[in-house]
CSV table of C-alpha atoms and ligand atoms in Angstrom, one decimal:
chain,number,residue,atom,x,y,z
A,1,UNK,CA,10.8,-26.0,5.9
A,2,UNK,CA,7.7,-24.0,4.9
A,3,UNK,CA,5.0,-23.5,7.9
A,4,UNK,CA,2.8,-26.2,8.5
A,5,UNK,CA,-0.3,-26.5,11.3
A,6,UNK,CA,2.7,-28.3,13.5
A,7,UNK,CA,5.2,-25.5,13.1
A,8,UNK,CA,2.8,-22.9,13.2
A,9,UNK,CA,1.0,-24.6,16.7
A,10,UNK,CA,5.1,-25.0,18.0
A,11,UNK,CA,5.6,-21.0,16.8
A,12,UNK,CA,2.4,-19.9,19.0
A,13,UNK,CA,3.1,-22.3,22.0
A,14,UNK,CA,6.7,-20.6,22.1
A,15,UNK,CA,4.7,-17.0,21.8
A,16,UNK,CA,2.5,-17.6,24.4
A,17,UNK,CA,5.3,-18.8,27.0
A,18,UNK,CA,6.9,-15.8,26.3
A,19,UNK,CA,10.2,-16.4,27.7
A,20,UNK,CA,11.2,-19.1,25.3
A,21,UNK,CA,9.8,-17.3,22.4
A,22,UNK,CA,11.9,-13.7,23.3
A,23,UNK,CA,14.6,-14.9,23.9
A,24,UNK,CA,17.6,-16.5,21.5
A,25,UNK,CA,15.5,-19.8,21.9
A,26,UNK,CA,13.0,-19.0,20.0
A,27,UNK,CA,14.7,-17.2,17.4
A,28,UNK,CA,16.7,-20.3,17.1
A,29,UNK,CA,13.7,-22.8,16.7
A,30,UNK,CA,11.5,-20.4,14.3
A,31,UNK,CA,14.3,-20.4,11.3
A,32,UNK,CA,13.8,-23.9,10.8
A,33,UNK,CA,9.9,-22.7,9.3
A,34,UNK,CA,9.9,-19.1,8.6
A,35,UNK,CA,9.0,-17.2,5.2
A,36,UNK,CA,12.8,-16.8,3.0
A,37,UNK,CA,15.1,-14.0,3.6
A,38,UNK,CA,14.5,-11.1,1.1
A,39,UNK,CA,15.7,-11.4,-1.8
A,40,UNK,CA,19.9,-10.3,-2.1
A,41,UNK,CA,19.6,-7.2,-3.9
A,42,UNK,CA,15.8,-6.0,-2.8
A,43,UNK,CA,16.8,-2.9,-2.0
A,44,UNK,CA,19.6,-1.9,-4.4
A,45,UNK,CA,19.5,2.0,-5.9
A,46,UNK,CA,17.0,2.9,-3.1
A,47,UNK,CA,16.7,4.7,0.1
A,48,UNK,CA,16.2,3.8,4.0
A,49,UNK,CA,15.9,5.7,6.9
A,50,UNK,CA,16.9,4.1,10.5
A,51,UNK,CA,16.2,6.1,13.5
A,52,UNK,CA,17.8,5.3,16.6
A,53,UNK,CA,20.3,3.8,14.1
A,54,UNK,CA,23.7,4.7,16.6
A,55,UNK,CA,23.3,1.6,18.9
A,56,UNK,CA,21.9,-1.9,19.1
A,57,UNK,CA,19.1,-2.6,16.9
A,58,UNK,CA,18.5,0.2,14.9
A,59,UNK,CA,22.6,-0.1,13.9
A,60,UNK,CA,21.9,-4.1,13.0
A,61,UNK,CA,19.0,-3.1,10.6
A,62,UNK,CA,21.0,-0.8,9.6
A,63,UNK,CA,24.0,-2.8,8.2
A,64,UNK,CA,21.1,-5.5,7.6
A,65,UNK,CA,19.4,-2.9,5.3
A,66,UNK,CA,22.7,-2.1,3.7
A,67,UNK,CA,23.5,-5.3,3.2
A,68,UNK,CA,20.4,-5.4,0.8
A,69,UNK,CA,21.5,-2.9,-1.2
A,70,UNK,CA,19.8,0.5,0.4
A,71,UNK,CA,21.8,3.8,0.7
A,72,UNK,CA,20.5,4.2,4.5
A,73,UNK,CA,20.3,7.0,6.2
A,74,UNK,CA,21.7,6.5,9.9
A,75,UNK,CA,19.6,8.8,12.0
A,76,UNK,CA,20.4,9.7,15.9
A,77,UNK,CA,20.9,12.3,18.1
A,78,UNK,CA,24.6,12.7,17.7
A,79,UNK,CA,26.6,12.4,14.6
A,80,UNK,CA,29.6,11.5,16.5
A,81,UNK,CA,28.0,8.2,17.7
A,82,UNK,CA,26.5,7.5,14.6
A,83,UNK,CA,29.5,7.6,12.8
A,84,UNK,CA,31.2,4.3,13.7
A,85,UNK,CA,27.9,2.6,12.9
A,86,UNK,CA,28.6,4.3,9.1
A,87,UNK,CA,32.2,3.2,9.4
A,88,UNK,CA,30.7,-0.5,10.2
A,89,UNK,CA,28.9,-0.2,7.3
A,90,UNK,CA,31.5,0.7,4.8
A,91,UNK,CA,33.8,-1.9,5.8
A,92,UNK,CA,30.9,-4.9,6.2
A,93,UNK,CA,29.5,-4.1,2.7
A,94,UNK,CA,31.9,-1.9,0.5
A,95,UNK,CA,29.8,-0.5,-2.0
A,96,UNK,CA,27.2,1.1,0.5
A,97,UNK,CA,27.2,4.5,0.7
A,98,UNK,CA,25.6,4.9,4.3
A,99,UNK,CA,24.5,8.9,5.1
A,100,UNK,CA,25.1,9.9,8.7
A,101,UNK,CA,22.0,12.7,10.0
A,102,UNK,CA,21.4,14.3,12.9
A,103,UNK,CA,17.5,14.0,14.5
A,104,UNK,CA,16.0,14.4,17.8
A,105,UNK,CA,12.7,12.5,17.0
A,106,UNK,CA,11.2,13.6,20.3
A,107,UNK,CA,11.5,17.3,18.9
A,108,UNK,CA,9.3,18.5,16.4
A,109,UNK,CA,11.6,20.9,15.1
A,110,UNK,CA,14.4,18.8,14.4
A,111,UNK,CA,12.3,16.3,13.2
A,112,UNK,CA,10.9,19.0,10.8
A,113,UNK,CA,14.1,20.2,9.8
A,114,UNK,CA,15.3,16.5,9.2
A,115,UNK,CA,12.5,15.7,7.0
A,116,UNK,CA,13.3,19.0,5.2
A,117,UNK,CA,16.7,18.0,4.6
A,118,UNK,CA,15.9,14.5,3.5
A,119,UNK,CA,13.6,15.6,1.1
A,120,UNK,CA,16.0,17.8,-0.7
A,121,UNK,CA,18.1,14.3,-1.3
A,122,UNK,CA,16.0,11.9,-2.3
A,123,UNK,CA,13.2,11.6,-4.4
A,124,UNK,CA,11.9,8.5,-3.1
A,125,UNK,CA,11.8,6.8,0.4
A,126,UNK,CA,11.6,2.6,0.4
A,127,UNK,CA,11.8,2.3,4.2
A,128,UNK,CA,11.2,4.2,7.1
A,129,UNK,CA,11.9,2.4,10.4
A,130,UNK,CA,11.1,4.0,13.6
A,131,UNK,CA,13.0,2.2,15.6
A,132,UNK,CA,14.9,5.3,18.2
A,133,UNK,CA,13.4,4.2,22.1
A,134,UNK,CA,14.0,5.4,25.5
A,135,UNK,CA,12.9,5.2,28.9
A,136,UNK,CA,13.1,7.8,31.4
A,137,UNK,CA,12.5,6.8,35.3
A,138,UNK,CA,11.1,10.7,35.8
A,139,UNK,CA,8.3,12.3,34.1
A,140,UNK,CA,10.4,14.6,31.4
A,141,UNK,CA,9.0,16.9,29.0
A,142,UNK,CA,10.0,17.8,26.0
A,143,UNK,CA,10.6,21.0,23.8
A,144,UNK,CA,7.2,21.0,22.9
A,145,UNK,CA,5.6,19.6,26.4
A,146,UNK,CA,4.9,16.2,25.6
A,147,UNK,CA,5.5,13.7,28.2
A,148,UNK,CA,8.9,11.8,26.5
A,149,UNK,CA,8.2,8.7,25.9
A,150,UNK,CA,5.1,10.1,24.1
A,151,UNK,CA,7.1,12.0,21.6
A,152,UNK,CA,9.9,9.5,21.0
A,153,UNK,CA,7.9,6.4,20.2
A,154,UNK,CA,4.4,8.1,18.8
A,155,UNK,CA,4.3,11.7,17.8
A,156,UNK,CA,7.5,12.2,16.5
A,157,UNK,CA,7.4,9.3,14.7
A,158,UNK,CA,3.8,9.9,13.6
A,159,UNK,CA,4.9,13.5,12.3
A,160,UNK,CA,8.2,12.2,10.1
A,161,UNK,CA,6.1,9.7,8.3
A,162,UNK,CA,3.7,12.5,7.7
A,163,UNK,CA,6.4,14.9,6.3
A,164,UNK,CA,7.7,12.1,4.2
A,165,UNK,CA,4.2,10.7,2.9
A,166,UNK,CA,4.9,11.9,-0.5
A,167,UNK,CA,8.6,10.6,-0.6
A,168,UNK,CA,7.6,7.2,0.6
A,169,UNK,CA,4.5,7.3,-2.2
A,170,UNK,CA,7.4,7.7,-4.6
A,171,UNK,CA,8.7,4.5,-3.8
A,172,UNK,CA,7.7,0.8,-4.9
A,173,UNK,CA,5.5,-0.7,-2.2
A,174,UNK,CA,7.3,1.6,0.9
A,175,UNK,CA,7.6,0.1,4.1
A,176,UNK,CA,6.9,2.0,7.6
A,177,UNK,CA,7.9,-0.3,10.2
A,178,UNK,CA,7.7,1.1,13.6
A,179,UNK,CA,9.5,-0.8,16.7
A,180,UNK,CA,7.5,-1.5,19.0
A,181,UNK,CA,7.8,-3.9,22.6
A,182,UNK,CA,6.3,-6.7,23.5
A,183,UNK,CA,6.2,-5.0,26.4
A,184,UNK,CA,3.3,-3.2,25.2
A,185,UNK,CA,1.4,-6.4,25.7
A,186,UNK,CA,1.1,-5.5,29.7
A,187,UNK,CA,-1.0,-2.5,28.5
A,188,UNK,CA,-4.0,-2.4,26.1
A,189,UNK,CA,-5.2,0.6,25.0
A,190,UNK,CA,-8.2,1.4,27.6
A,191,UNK,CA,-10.6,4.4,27.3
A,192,UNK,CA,-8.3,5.6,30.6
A,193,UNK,CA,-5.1,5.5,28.8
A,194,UNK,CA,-6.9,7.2,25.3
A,195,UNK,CA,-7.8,10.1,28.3
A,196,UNK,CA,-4.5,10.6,29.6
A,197,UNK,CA,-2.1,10.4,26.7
A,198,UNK,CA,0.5,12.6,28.1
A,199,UNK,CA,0.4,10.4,31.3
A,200,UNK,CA,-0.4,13.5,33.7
A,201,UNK,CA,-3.0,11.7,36.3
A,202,UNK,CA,-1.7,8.1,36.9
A,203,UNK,CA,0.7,7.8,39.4
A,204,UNK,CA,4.5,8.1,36.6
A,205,UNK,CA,6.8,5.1,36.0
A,206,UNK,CA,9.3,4.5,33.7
A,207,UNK,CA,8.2,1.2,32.1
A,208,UNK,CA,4.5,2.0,32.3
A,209,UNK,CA,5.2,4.9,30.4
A,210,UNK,CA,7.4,2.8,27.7
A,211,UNK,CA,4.7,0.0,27.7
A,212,UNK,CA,1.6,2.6,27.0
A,213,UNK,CA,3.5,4.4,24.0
A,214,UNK,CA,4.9,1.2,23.1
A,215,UNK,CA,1.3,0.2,23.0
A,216,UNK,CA,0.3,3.4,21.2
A,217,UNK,CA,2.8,2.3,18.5
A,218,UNK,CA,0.6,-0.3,17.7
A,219,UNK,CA,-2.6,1.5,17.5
A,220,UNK,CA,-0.9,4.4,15.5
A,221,UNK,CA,0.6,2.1,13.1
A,222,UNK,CA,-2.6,0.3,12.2
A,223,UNK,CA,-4.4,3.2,11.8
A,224,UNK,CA,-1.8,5.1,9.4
A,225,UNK,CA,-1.9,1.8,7.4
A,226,UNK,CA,-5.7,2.0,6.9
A,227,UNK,CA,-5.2,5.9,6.3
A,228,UNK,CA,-2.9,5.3,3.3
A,229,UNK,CA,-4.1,2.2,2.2
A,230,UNK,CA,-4.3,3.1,-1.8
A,231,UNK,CA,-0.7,5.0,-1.4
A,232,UNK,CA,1.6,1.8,-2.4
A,233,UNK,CA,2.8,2.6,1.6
A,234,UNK,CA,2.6,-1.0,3.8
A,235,UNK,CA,2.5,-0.1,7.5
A,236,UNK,CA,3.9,-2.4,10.1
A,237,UNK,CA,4.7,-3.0,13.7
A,238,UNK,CA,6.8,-5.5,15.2
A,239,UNK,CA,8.7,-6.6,18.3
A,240,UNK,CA,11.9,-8.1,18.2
A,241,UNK,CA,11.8,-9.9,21.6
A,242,UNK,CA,14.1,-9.3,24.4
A,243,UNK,CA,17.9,-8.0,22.7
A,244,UNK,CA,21.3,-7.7,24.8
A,245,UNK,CA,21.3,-3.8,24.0
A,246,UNK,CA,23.0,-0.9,25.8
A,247,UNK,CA,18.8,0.7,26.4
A,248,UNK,CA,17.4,-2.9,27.7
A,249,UNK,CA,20.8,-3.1,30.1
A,250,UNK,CA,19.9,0.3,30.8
A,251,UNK,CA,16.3,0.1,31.7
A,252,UNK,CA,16.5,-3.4,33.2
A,253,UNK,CA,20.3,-4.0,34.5
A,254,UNK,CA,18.6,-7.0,36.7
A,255,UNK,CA,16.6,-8.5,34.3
A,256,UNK,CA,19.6,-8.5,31.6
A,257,UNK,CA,22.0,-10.3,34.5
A,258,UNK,CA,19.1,-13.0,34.8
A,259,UNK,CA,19.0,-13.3,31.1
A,260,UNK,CA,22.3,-12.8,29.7
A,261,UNK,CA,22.5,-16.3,28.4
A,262,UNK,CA,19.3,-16.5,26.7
A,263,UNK,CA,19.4,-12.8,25.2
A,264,UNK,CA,19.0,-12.2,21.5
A,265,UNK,CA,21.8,-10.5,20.3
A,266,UNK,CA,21.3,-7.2,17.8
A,267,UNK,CA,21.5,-8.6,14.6
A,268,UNK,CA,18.5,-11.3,15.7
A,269,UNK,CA,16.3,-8.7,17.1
A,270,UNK,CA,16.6,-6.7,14.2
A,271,UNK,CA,16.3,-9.8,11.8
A,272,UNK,CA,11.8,-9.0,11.1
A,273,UNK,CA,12.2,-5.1,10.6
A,274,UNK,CA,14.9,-6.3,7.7
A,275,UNK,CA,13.0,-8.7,6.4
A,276,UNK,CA,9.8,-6.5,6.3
A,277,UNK,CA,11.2,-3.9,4.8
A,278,UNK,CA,12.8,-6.0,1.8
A,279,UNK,CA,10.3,-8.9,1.5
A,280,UNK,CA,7.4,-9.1,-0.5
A,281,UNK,CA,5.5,-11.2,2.0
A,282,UNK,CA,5.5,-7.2,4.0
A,283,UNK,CA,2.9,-6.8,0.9
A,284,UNK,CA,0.3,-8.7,1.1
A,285,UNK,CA,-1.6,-6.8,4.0
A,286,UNK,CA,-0.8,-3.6,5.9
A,287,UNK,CA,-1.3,-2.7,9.7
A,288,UNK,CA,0.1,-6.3,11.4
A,289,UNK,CA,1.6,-6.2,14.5
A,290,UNK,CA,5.4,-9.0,13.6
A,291,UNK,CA,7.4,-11.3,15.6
A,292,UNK,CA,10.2,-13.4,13.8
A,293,UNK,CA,9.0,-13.3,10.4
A,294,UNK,CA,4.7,-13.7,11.4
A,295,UNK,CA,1.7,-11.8,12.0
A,296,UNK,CA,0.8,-11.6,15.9
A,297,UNK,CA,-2.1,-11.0,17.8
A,298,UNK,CA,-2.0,-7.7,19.6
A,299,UNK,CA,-3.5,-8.6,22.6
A,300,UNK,CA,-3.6,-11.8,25.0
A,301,UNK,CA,-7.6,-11.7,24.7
A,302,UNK,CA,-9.9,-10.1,22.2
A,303,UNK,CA,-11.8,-8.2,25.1
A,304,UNK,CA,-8.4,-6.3,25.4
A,305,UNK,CA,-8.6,-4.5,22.0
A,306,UNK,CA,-9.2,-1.1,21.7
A,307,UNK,CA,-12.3,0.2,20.5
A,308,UNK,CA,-12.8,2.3,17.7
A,309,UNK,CA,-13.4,5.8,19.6
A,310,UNK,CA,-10.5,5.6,22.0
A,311,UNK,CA,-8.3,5.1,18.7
A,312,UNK,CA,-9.5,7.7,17.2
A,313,UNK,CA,-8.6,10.1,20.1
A,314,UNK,CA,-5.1,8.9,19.7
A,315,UNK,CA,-5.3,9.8,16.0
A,316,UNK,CA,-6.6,13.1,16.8
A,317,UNK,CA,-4.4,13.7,19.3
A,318,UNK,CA,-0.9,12.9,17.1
A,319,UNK,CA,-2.8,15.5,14.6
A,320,UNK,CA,-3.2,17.8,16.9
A,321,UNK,CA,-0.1,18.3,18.8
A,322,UNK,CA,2.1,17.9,15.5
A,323,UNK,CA,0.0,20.1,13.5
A,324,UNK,CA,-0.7,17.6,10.8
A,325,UNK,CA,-3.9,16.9,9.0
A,326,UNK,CA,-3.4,14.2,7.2
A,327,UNK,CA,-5.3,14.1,3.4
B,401,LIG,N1,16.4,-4.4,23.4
B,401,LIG,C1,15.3,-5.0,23.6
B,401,LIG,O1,15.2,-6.1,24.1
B,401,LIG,C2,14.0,-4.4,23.1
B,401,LIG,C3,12.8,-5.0,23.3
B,401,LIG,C4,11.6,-4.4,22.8
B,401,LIG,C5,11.7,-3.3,22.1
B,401,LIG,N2,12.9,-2.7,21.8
B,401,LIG,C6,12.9,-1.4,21.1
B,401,LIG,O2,13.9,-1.5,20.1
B,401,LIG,C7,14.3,-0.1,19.8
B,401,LIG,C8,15.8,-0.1,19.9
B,401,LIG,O3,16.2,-0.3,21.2
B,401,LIG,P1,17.6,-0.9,21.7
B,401,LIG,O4,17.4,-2.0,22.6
B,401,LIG,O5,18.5,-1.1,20.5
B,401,LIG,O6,18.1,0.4,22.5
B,401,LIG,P2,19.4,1.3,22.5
B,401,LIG,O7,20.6,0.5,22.3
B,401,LIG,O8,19.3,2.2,23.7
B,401,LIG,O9,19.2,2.2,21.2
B,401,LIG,C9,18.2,3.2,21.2
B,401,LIG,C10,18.5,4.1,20.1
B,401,LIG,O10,17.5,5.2,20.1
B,401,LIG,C11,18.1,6.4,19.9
B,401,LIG,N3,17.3,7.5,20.4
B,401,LIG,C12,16.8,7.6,21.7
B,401,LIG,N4,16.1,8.7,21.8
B,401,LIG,C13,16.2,9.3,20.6
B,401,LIG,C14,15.6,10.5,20.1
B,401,LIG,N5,14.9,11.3,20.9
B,401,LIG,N6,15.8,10.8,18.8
B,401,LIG,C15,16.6,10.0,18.0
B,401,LIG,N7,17.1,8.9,18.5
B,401,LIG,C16,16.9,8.5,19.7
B,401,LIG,C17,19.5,6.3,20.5
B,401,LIG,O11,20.4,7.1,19.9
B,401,LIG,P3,21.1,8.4,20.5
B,401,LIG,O12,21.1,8.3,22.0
B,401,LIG,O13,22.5,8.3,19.9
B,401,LIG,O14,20.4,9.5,19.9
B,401,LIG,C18,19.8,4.8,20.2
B,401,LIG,O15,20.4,4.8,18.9
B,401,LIG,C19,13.6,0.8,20.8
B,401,LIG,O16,12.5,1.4,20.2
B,401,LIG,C20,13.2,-0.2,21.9
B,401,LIG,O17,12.0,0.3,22.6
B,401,LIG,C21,14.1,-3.2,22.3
């Protein structure tokens, strides 16, 4: 059933009671009116890149990916936990040829050297989903003194696409998705946050600190799309609602007892970052912020989004500290 005013009014009532729509119940509901799946074969002969790709939904896009026909490159921290997600992969699909690569996104230097050895192996990059997350309950730092969350979900991130720019240009319509939270929802992007990026002044916490950078994901993802509008490269950002996952049992073992029953399992949280990167629908605009196959609003009320100068401090910043200047 194709959307109609009904399903779409049904679509944003489950949104806006959040609970419902996160969770395996909405999931469940929206198939009966979302856009088709991609088509079988839309990514045959090319190339994806997964980070975070070792454990819940970044190994479901993964096979999901795969499953479309994409060599994808399964990026983590550790080869050795990345590898059974590859072994999944050859035995769910057996012609895919899945390539297993080590990458701490949080560190520019291994981000650097990834992108460096990526580039000597493909010519041309279809989709790039930045999908690695973590949340830390202490105020860490990384290599480079950025406050972690920071790094993982914005500036690392921000600095692979950049290295890869000219890879992903290669392609046919690229996709960038970046995974995002709906978390992110609990905090717009105020001129205080755009002031203290690295989250030195405000009293530190865990899932503030996830909810701002998840938040920055948005912001940073609609900006890059309007930056390479013109390149063939269709930015997105998504949330993929609330996913039985060792890093959400992690980072709310209470919540995930209350919700066990009701938690989307892998495979549906990563069902919109598939289907963006291999559907055309991903095409017809750049810079929208998905849940389950549609465009979202970002915030709850218009007065919550950002303005213009505050993004651009975020922009300059991700230049700044990764040493890009983007063309
Ligand atoms: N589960 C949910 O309900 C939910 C809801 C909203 C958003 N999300 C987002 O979805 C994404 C996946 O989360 P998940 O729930 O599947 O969590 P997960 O099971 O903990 O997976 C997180 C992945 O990120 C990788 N990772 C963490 N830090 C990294 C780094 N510095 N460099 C490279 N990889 C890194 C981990 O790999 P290694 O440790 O092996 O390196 C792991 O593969 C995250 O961005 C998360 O914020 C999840």
């Amino acid at each position: 059933m194709a959307a109609s005013p009904l399903t779409k009014f049904l679509d944003t009532v489950l949104d806006k009671a959040v609970a419902p729509g996160y969770s395996r119940l909405g999931y469940a509901a929206r198939q009966a009116w979302w856009p088709a799946d991609p088509p079988a074969d839309a990514l045959a002969g090319k190339h994806a890149v997964v980070t975070g790709a070792s454990s819940g939904i970044g190994a479901a896009i993964s096979v999901g990916l795969a499953r479309l026909g994409a060599t994808v490159h399964v990026v983590g921290r550790s080869a050795e936990r990345l590898e059974p997600v590859a072994d999944r992969i050859r035995r769910e699909i057996p012609r895919a040829e899945p390539v297993v690569d080590e990458c701490d996104v949080s560190d520019f230097d291994s981000v650097r050297a990834f992108a460096a050895r990526l580039g000597g192996r493909t010519e041309s990059i279809q989709a790039l989903v930045h999908n690695a997350g973590t949340m830390s309950q202490r105020r860490t730092e990384t290599a480079q003194g950025h406050e972690l969350a920071l790094a993982t979900h914005v500036l690392g991130p921000f600095l692979l696409t950049e290295l890869l720019r000219e890879k992903l240009c290669a392609a046919d319509r690229a996709r960038v998705v970046w995974m995002s939270s709906g978390g992110m929802y609990t905090k717009p992007f105020t001129h205080d946050l755009a002031e203290d990026l690295e989250f030195r002044q405000d009293e530190y916490s865990g899932t503030a600190a996830y909810a701002r950078s998840k938040r920055m994901q948005v912001v940073v993802a609609r900006m890059m799309s309007e930056r390479l509008a013109g390149g063939d490269i269709f930015v997105h950002s998504m949330h993929p609602g609330w996913v039985d996952t060792p890093g959400f049992q992690d980072g709310l073992p209470r919540f995930t007892k209350l919700t066990k029953p009701i938690l989307r399992t892998p495979e549906q949280g990563a069902d919109t970052a598939v289907w963006l990167c291999g559907s055309p629908e991903a095409t017809v605009a750049s810079g929208l912020f998905w849940h389950d196959r549609r465009a979202r609003h970002t915030t709850y009320v218009p007065a919550q989004i950002e303005e213009a100068d505050d993004r651009q401090i975020l922009w300059d910043y991700c230049c700044e500290a990764t040493g890009i200047t983007p063309a």
